[in-house]
Amino acid sequence: MSAPSSSTWDRRSVLRAAAGLAALGPLAACGGNTGREGGGSSGKGLVQYFHAYGEAGTQEAIKRYAKAYDKARVTTQWITGNNFESKLFSSLLTDNAPDVFEFHPQLQLIKSGQVAPLDDILGPVKDDFNPADITSHTVDGKVYGVRMIDDPQFFFYRKSILEKAGVGVPQTLDELAETAGRLTTDKVKGLFIGNNMVSTNYALVWAAGADQLDDKNEIAYHTDDVAAALKVYRKMFTSGHLLLDAPADYWDPSALVQGLTAIQWCGMWAMPVMQKALGDDLGIFPFPAAAPGAEPAVYNGGWSMFVNAKGKNVDLAKEYVKWLWIDQKKYQEDWALSYGFHIPPRQSIAASATELKSGLPAEGVKLFTDYGRFDNISWTQAMITALDEVIANAVRKGTDPEKALDTADAKVNRELKKLFG
């Protein structure tokens, strides 16, 4: 349910396009009576924003849930193409702002007063959520946003291709690079990590034993091991063993399913499609360790529901979020398991999810449990862009990794100063 419908949508780099959080700053107050029937600011109903999920049936499901709510008319804006973020943040500056919207925890949204704390509706069930989903949404003891789905990402591979080449599952980043070479033929590339190679940014840093920021909100990604990992990426980029021009990006399973690559970075959401096409010839493994003593990494994406604190109907919006994403377990289970596979953030729902109890889905849950890492709420859009540029410069252009990291440091430190002084 994380793969978008447009093949132009890049799930990590476009997910938080520069037009989004950069435009926030101190947001103007939203609201005002626009007279829209069912509009969020009209007092007659609520408006919710969703990006266009790629899995069939998702839009119908969200509208079906909303229709079942009997305390207000809920209108869904289903944002297609690659402009979800820009439309969302542009709208938050106007009278047409949504009352509720899906997004990711971002400190700027909280500091600007754009999103409402939801402790009052989360309180009774807070302990039923994955603790990491609560922590990643918490600032100064208050929780902002209700997690809807957890989306672990890892490598999918064709077992038969690895067996034919006589190679095992890579245990280190160096082994991954070597394996990609041994699997590459004149028709199949060994590895696909996305057309612009930034989808694994976080995993690369974590697997090198580092992090984006430390517990003091200071730079933690600039280490010798991260620089060394970037050199391995550069080696893979110049080797000819990477698929770099797939028809759809990493979030879409087609590169592996159509035989364009032997190994693909993707999300658990695509597992049912892959299993249907490839059957038992499908395996998964985490991003392998990239430094001595470091652990493998699994990036946990996912989406959360936020309440617009500057809207006209904050209390009603909170009631709706509570009704759908806290009270209606049948809808939460349907959303997580009926349109691709996702891990329900509610532990009670995850515990009863039979679809995830055996086989490859169970392996995915175990990788998530053992190695899953979550977004850092203090990591802003400008920081995301800075790390993306490290890949563009150090990997694609051949800039010395230390120089590329130094350039990122200057940009990240400027952002940290804005946030924390």
Coordinates of C-alpha atoms in Angstrom, one line a residue:
M1 CA 0.0 0.0 0.0
S2 CA 3.0 2.2 -0.2
A3 CA 3.6 2.0 -3.9
P4 CA 2.1 5.0 -5.6
S5 CA 0.0 4.7 -8.7
S6 CA 2.2 7.0 -10.8
S7 CA 5.4 5.5 -12.2
T8 CA 7.0 9.0 -11.8
W9 CA 6.7 9.0 -8.1
D10 CA 9.9 8.3 -6.2
R11 CA 9.0 7.1 -2.8
R12 CA 11.9 8.6 -0.9
S13 CA 13.1 11.7 -2.8
V14 CA 9.7 12.9 -4.0
L15 CA 8.0 11.8 -0.9
R16 CA 9.1 15.0 0.8
A17 CA 9.7 17.3 -2.1
A18 CA 11.6 20.5 -1.5
A19 CA 8.4 22.4 -2.1
G20 CA 6.9 20.8 1.0
L21 CA 8.6 21.5 4.3
A22 CA 10.7 24.3 2.9
A23 CA 7.5 26.2 2.3
L24 CA 6.3 25.7 5.8
G25 CA 8.3 28.0 8.0
P26 CA 5.9 29.7 10.4
L27 CA 2.7 28.7 8.6
A28 CA -0.1 31.1 8.1
A29 CA -3.2 30.4 10.0
C30 CA -5.6 28.2 8.1
G31 CA -9.3 28.1 8.2
G32 CA -12.1 30.5 7.4
N33 CA -15.6 29.8 6.1
T34 CA -15.2 29.0 2.4
G35 CA -18.8 27.6 2.1
R36 CA -17.5 24.3 0.6
E37 CA -20.0 21.5 1.0
G38 CA -18.2 18.9 3.1
G39 CA -15.2 21.1 3.2
G40 CA -12.9 21.1 6.2
S41 CA -13.3 24.8 6.9
S42 CA -17.1 25.0 6.2
G43 CA -18.2 23.4 9.4
K44 CA -20.2 20.9 7.4
G45 CA -17.7 18.1 7.2
L46 CA -14.1 17.0 7.0
V47 CA -11.6 16.8 4.2
Q48 CA -8.7 14.2 4.3
Y49 CA -5.7 14.0 2.1
F50 CA -4.1 10.8 0.9
H51 CA -1.3 10.2 -1.6
A52 CA -2.4 7.8 -4.4
Y53 CA -1.4 4.3 -3.2
G54 CA -0.5 2.0 -6.1
E55 CA -2.3 -1.1 -4.8
A56 CA -5.7 -1.8 -6.4
G57 CA -8.6 -1.1 -4.1
T58 CA -6.9 1.3 -1.7
Q59 CA -8.9 4.4 -2.8
E60 CA -12.2 2.6 -2.6
A61 CA -11.3 1.3 0.8
I62 CA -10.5 4.7 2.3
K63 CA -13.7 6.2 0.9
R64 CA -15.6 3.2 2.2
Y65 CA -14.3 3.7 5.7
A66 CA -15.1 7.5 5.5
K67 CA -18.6 6.8 4.4
A68 CA -19.2 4.6 7.4
Y69 CA -18.5 7.5 9.7
D70 CA -21.9 9.0 10.7
K71 CA -20.9 12.1 12.6
A72 CA -19.7 14.1 9.6
R73 CA -19.4 13.9 5.9
V74 CA -15.7 13.1 5.1
T75 CA -14.4 14.0 1.7
T76 CA -11.2 12.3 0.4
Q77 CA -8.7 14.1 -1.7
W78 CA -6.7 11.3 -3.5
I79 CA -3.6 13.0 -4.8
T80 CA -2.2 11.3 -7.9
G81 CA 1.1 11.8 -9.7
N82 CA 4.2 13.1 -8.0
N83 CA 2.7 16.2 -6.4
F84 CA 1.3 14.9 -3.2
E85 CA 3.6 16.8 -0.9
S86 CA 3.6 20.1 -2.8
K87 CA -0.2 20.0 -2.9
L88 CA -0.5 19.2 0.7
F89 CA 1.8 21.9 1.9
S90 CA 0.5 24.5 -0.5
S91 CA -3.0 23.8 0.8
L92 CA -2.0 24.1 4.4
L93 CA -1.3 27.8 3.7
T94 CA -4.9 28.4 2.4
D95 CA -8.5 28.2 3.5
N96 CA -8.8 24.9 1.6
A97 CA -6.5 23.1 4.0
P98 CA -7.4 19.5 4.9
D99 CA -8.6 18.7 8.4
V100 CA -6.6 15.5 8.5
F101 CA -3.8 14.3 6.3
E102 CA -1.4 11.4 6.1
F103 CA 2.3 12.1 6.3
H104 CA 5.4 11.3 8.4
P105 CA 6.6 12.8 11.7
Q106 CA 8.4 16.0 11.1
L107 CA 9.6 18.4 13.8
Q108 CA 8.9 21.4 11.6
L109 CA 5.2 20.6 11.5
I110 CA 5.1 20.5 15.3
K111 CA 7.2 23.7 15.8
S112 CA 5.0 25.6 13.4
G113 CA 1.9 24.6 15.3
Q114 CA 0.5 22.9 12.2
V115 CA -0.4 19.5 13.8
A116 CA -2.3 18.9 16.9
P117 CA -1.1 16.6 19.8
L118 CA -3.2 13.5 20.0
D119 CA -2.4 12.2 23.5
D120 CA -6.1 12.6 24.5
I121 CA -7.3 10.1 21.9
L122 CA -4.2 7.9 22.0
G123 CA -4.0 7.6 25.8
P124 CA -6.2 4.5 26.4
V125 CA -4.4 2.5 23.6
K126 CA -1.0 4.0 23.6
D127 CA 0.6 0.8 25.0
D128 CA -0.9 -1.2 22.2
F129 CA 1.2 0.5 19.6
N130 CA 4.7 -0.5 18.6
P131 CA 6.8 1.5 21.1
A132 CA 9.0 2.7 18.3
D133 CA 6.0 4.2 16.5
I134 CA 5.1 6.2 19.6
T135 CA 8.7 7.3 20.2
S136 CA 9.2 8.5 16.6
H137 CA 6.1 10.7 16.9
T138 CA 6.8 12.2 20.3
V139 CA 8.2 15.7 21.0
D140 CA 8.5 17.1 24.6
G141 CA 6.3 14.3 25.9
K142 CA 3.4 14.8 23.5
V143 CA 2.5 12.4 20.7
Y144 CA 1.7 13.9 17.2
G145 CA 0.1 11.6 14.7
V146 CA -1.4 8.1 14.7
R147 CA 0.6 5.5 12.8
M148 CA -1.5 3.6 10.2
I149 CA 1.0 1.2 8.7
D150 CA 4.6 0.2 9.1
D151 CA 6.4 -0.6 5.9
P152 CA 9.7 -2.4 6.2
Q153 CA 12.0 -2.3 3.2
F154 CA 14.7 -4.9 2.3
F155 CA 16.2 -6.8 -0.6
F156 CA 14.1 -9.3 -2.6
Y157 CA 15.9 -11.8 -4.7
R158 CA 15.4 -14.7 -7.1
K159 CA 16.6 -17.8 -5.4
S160 CA 17.1 -19.7 -8.7
I161 CA 19.4 -17.1 -10.1
L162 CA 21.6 -17.0 -7.0
E163 CA 21.7 -20.8 -7.0
K164 CA 22.6 -21.0 -10.7
A165 CA 25.4 -18.6 -10.1
G166 CA 26.6 -20.5 -7.1
V167 CA 26.4 -17.6 -4.7
G168 CA 24.8 -17.2 -1.3
V169 CA 22.9 -14.4 0.3
P170 CA 25.3 -11.5 0.9
Q171 CA 26.3 -10.9 4.5
T172 CA 28.2 -7.7 4.0
L173 CA 28.1 -4.7 1.6
D174 CA 31.3 -5.9 -0.1
E175 CA 29.7 -9.3 -0.7
L176 CA 26.6 -7.5 -2.1
A177 CA 28.8 -5.7 -4.6
E178 CA 30.6 -8.9 -5.5
T179 CA 27.3 -10.8 -5.8
A180 CA 25.9 -8.2 -8.1
G181 CA 28.8 -8.7 -10.4
R182 CA 28.4 -12.5 -10.5
L183 CA 24.7 -12.3 -11.2
T184 CA 24.9 -9.8 -14.0
T185 CA 24.5 -11.2 -17.5
D186 CA 23.9 -9.5 -20.9
K187 CA 20.1 -9.7 -20.1
V188 CA 19.9 -9.3 -16.4
K189 CA 21.5 -6.8 -14.0
G190 CA 22.6 -8.1 -10.6
L191 CA 21.1 -5.5 -8.4
F192 CA 18.5 -2.7 -8.4
I193 CA 18.4 -0.1 -5.6
G194 CA 16.4 2.5 -7.4
N195 CA 17.0 4.7 -10.5
N196 CA 18.6 7.5 -8.5
M197 CA 20.1 5.2 -5.8
V198 CA 18.9 7.2 -2.9
S199 CA 16.3 4.8 -1.6
T200 CA 18.9 3.0 0.6
N201 CA 20.5 6.1 2.0
Y202 CA 19.4 5.6 5.6
A203 CA 20.0 1.8 5.5
L204 CA 23.6 2.4 4.2
V205 CA 24.3 4.8 7.1
W206 CA 22.8 2.5 9.7
A207 CA 24.5 -0.6 8.3
A208 CA 27.8 1.3 8.6
G209 CA 27.2 1.6 12.3
A210 CA 26.2 5.3 12.2
D211 CA 23.0 7.3 12.3
Q212 CA 21.7 10.5 10.8
L213 CA 21.8 12.4 14.2
D214 CA 22.9 11.4 17.7
D215 CA 20.8 11.8 20.9
K216 CA 22.1 15.4 21.1
N217 CA 20.8 16.2 17.7
E218 CA 24.2 16.5 16.2
I219 CA 25.6 15.0 13.0
A220 CA 26.3 11.3 13.4
Y221 CA 26.4 10.1 9.7
H222 CA 29.9 11.5 8.9
T223 CA 32.2 8.6 9.8
D224 CA 35.0 6.8 8.2
D225 CA 32.8 3.7 7.8
V226 CA 30.1 5.7 6.0
A227 CA 32.8 7.1 3.7
A228 CA 34.1 3.6 3.0
A229 CA 30.5 2.4 2.2
L230 CA 30.1 5.2 -0.3
K231 CA 33.2 4.0 -2.1
V232 CA 31.7 0.6 -2.4
Y233 CA 28.5 2.2 -3.8
R234 CA 30.7 4.1 -6.3
K235 CA 32.4 0.9 -7.3
M236 CA 29.0 -0.7 -7.9
F237 CA 27.8 2.3 -9.9
T238 CA 30.7 2.2 -12.3
S239 CA 30.8 -1.6 -12.6
G240 CA 27.8 -1.9 -14.9
H241 CA 26.2 -4.4 -12.5
L242 CA 23.4 -2.1 -11.3
L243 CA 20.0 -1.6 -13.0
L244 CA 19.8 2.2 -13.4
D245 CA 17.0 2.7 -15.9
A246 CA 14.1 0.6 -14.8
P247 CA 10.7 1.5 -16.2
A248 CA 9.4 2.1 -12.6
D249 CA 11.4 2.9 -9.5
Y250 CA 12.3 0.7 -6.6
W251 CA 8.9 0.9 -4.9
D252 CA 7.4 -1.0 -7.9
P253 CA 8.1 -4.8 -8.0
S254 CA 8.2 -5.0 -11.8
A255 CA 12.0 -4.9 -12.1
L256 CA 12.4 -8.2 -10.3
V257 CA 9.1 -9.7 -11.5
Q258 CA 10.0 -9.0 -15.2
G259 CA 13.5 -10.4 -14.8
L260 CA 15.4 -7.1 -15.3
T261 CA 17.4 -7.8 -12.1
A262 CA 18.2 -10.6 -9.8
I263 CA 18.0 -8.6 -6.5
Q264 CA 15.8 -5.5 -5.8
W265 CA 15.4 -3.2 -2.9
C266 CA 11.7 -2.8 -2.3
G267 CA 9.0 -2.8 0.4
M268 CA 6.9 -5.4 2.1
W269 CA 3.9 -3.9 0.5
A270 CA 4.9 -5.5 -2.8
M271 CA 5.4 -9.0 -1.4
P272 CA 2.0 -10.4 -2.5
V273 CA 2.5 -9.3 -6.1
M274 CA 6.0 -10.8 -6.1
Q275 CA 4.9 -14.0 -4.6
K276 CA 2.1 -14.4 -7.1
A277 CA 4.5 -14.0 -9.9
L278 CA 7.5 -15.9 -8.6
G279 CA 6.1 -18.3 -6.1
D280 CA 8.7 -20.0 -4.0
D281 CA 11.5 -18.5 -6.1
L282 CA 11.6 -15.5 -3.9
G283 CA 13.7 -14.6 -0.9
I284 CA 14.5 -11.6 1.2
F285 CA 17.4 -10.3 3.2
P286 CA 18.2 -7.0 5.1
F287 CA 20.7 -4.4 3.9
P288 CA 23.9 -6.2 4.9
A289 CA 26.4 -4.9 7.4
A290 CA 28.7 -2.3 5.9
A291 CA 31.3 -2.0 8.7
P292 CA 33.0 -4.4 11.2
G293 CA 30.8 -5.0 14.1
A294 CA 27.8 -3.2 12.5
E295 CA 24.4 -4.8 12.2
P296 CA 22.3 -5.2 9.0
A297 CA 19.5 -2.6 8.5
V298 CA 15.9 -2.6 7.6
Y299 CA 14.3 0.8 6.9
N300 CA 10.8 1.2 8.2
G301 CA 8.7 3.5 6.0
G302 CA 5.0 3.9 6.6
W303 CA 2.3 6.5 7.0
S304 CA 0.6 8.3 9.8
M305 CA -2.5 10.4 10.2
F306 CA -2.2 14.0 11.4
V307 CA -4.8 16.5 12.5
N308 CA -4.5 20.1 11.2
A309 CA -4.3 22.2 14.3
K310 CA -5.1 25.3 12.4
G311 CA -8.3 24.0 10.9
K312 CA -11.8 25.0 11.9
N313 CA -12.9 21.5 13.0
V314 CA -10.0 20.3 15.2
D315 CA -12.2 18.5 17.7
L316 CA -14.3 16.8 15.0
A317 CA -11.2 15.9 13.1
K318 CA -9.7 14.3 16.2
E319 CA -12.9 12.4 16.8
Y320 CA -12.8 11.0 13.3
V321 CA -9.1 10.0 13.6
K322 CA -9.9 8.3 16.9
W323 CA -12.9 6.5 15.3
L324 CA -11.1 5.2 12.2
W325 CA -7.5 4.7 13.3
I326 CA -8.0 3.7 17.0
D327 CA -11.5 2.3 17.4
Q328 CA -12.2 0.5 14.1
K329 CA -9.8 -2.4 14.3
K330 CA -11.5 -4.1 11.4
Y331 CA -10.7 -1.2 9.1
Q332 CA -7.1 -1.0 10.4
E333 CA -6.6 -4.7 9.7
D334 CA -8.1 -4.4 6.3
W335 CA -5.9 -1.4 5.4
A336 CA -2.7 -3.2 6.5
L337 CA -3.3 -6.6 5.0
S338 CA -5.8 -6.5 2.2
Y339 CA -3.9 -4.3 -0.3
G340 CA -0.3 -5.5 -0.1
F341 CA 1.3 -6.5 3.1
H342 CA 2.1 -4.0 5.9
I343 CA 2.7 -4.5 9.6
P344 CA -0.1 -3.2 11.7
P345 CA 1.3 -0.6 14.2
R346 CA -1.2 -1.9 16.8
Q347 CA 0.4 -4.9 18.5
S348 CA -2.9 -6.6 19.1
I349 CA -3.8 -6.5 15.4
A350 CA -0.3 -7.6 14.4
A351 CA -0.5 -10.5 16.8
S352 CA -3.7 -11.8 15.1
A353 CA -2.6 -11.1 11.5
T354 CA -2.6 -14.7 10.1
E355 CA -1.3 -13.4 6.7
L356 CA 2.0 -12.5 8.4
K357 CA 2.4 -15.7 10.5
S358 CA 4.2 -18.0 8.1
G359 CA 6.4 -18.2 5.1
L360 CA 8.0 -15.1 3.6
P361 CA 5.7 -12.6 5.3
A362 CA 6.8 -14.0 8.7
E363 CA 10.5 -13.6 7.6
G364 CA 9.7 -10.0 6.8
V365 CA 8.2 -9.4 10.2
K366 CA 11.3 -11.0 11.8
L367 CA 13.7 -8.8 9.8
F368 CA 11.6 -5.8 10.9
T369 CA 11.7 -6.9 14.5
D370 CA 15.4 -7.6 14.5
Y371 CA 16.8 -4.8 12.4
G372 CA 14.0 -2.3 11.8
R373 CA 14.9 1.4 12.1
F374 CA 12.5 4.4 12.1
D375 CA 12.5 8.0 10.8
N376 CA 14.1 10.6 13.0
I377 CA 11.6 13.4 13.6
S378 CA 14.4 16.0 13.7
W379 CA 15.6 15.0 10.2
T380 CA 14.2 17.7 8.0
Q381 CA 13.6 18.0 4.3
A382 CA 16.8 20.0 3.8
M383 CA 18.7 17.3 5.5
I384 CA 17.1 14.6 3.4
T385 CA 18.1 16.6 0.3
A386 CA 21.7 17.0 1.6
L387 CA 22.1 13.3 2.1
D388 CA 20.6 12.6 -1.3
E389 CA 23.2 15.0 -2.8
V390 CA 25.9 12.9 -1.1
I391 CA 24.9 10.0 -3.2
A392 CA 24.6 12.1 -6.3
N393 CA 28.1 13.6 -5.8
A394 CA 30.1 10.8 -4.2
V395 CA 28.5 7.9 -6.0
R396 CA 27.3 9.1 -9.4
K397 CA 29.8 11.9 -10.0
G398 CA 32.8 10.4 -8.3
T399 CA 33.4 13.2 -5.8
D400 CA 35.6 12.2 -2.8
P401 CA 33.2 10.9 -0.1
E402 CA 34.8 13.1 2.6
K403 CA 34.3 16.2 0.5
A404 CA 30.7 15.2 -0.3
L405 CA 30.0 14.6 3.4
D406 CA 31.6 17.9 4.3
T407 CA 29.2 19.7 1.9
A408 CA 26.3 17.9 3.5
D409 CA 27.5 18.8 7.0
A410 CA 27.4 22.5 6.3
K411 CA 23.8 22.2 5.1
V412 CA 22.7 19.9 7.9
N413 CA 24.3 22.1 10.6
R414 CA 22.4 25.2 9.2
E415 CA 19.2 23.3 9.6
L416 CA 20.1 22.1 13.1
K417 CA 20.8 25.7 14.1
K418 CA 17.4 26.8 12.9
L419 CA 15.7 24.0 14.8
F420 CA 17.7 24.0 18.1
G421 CA 19.7 27.2 18.2

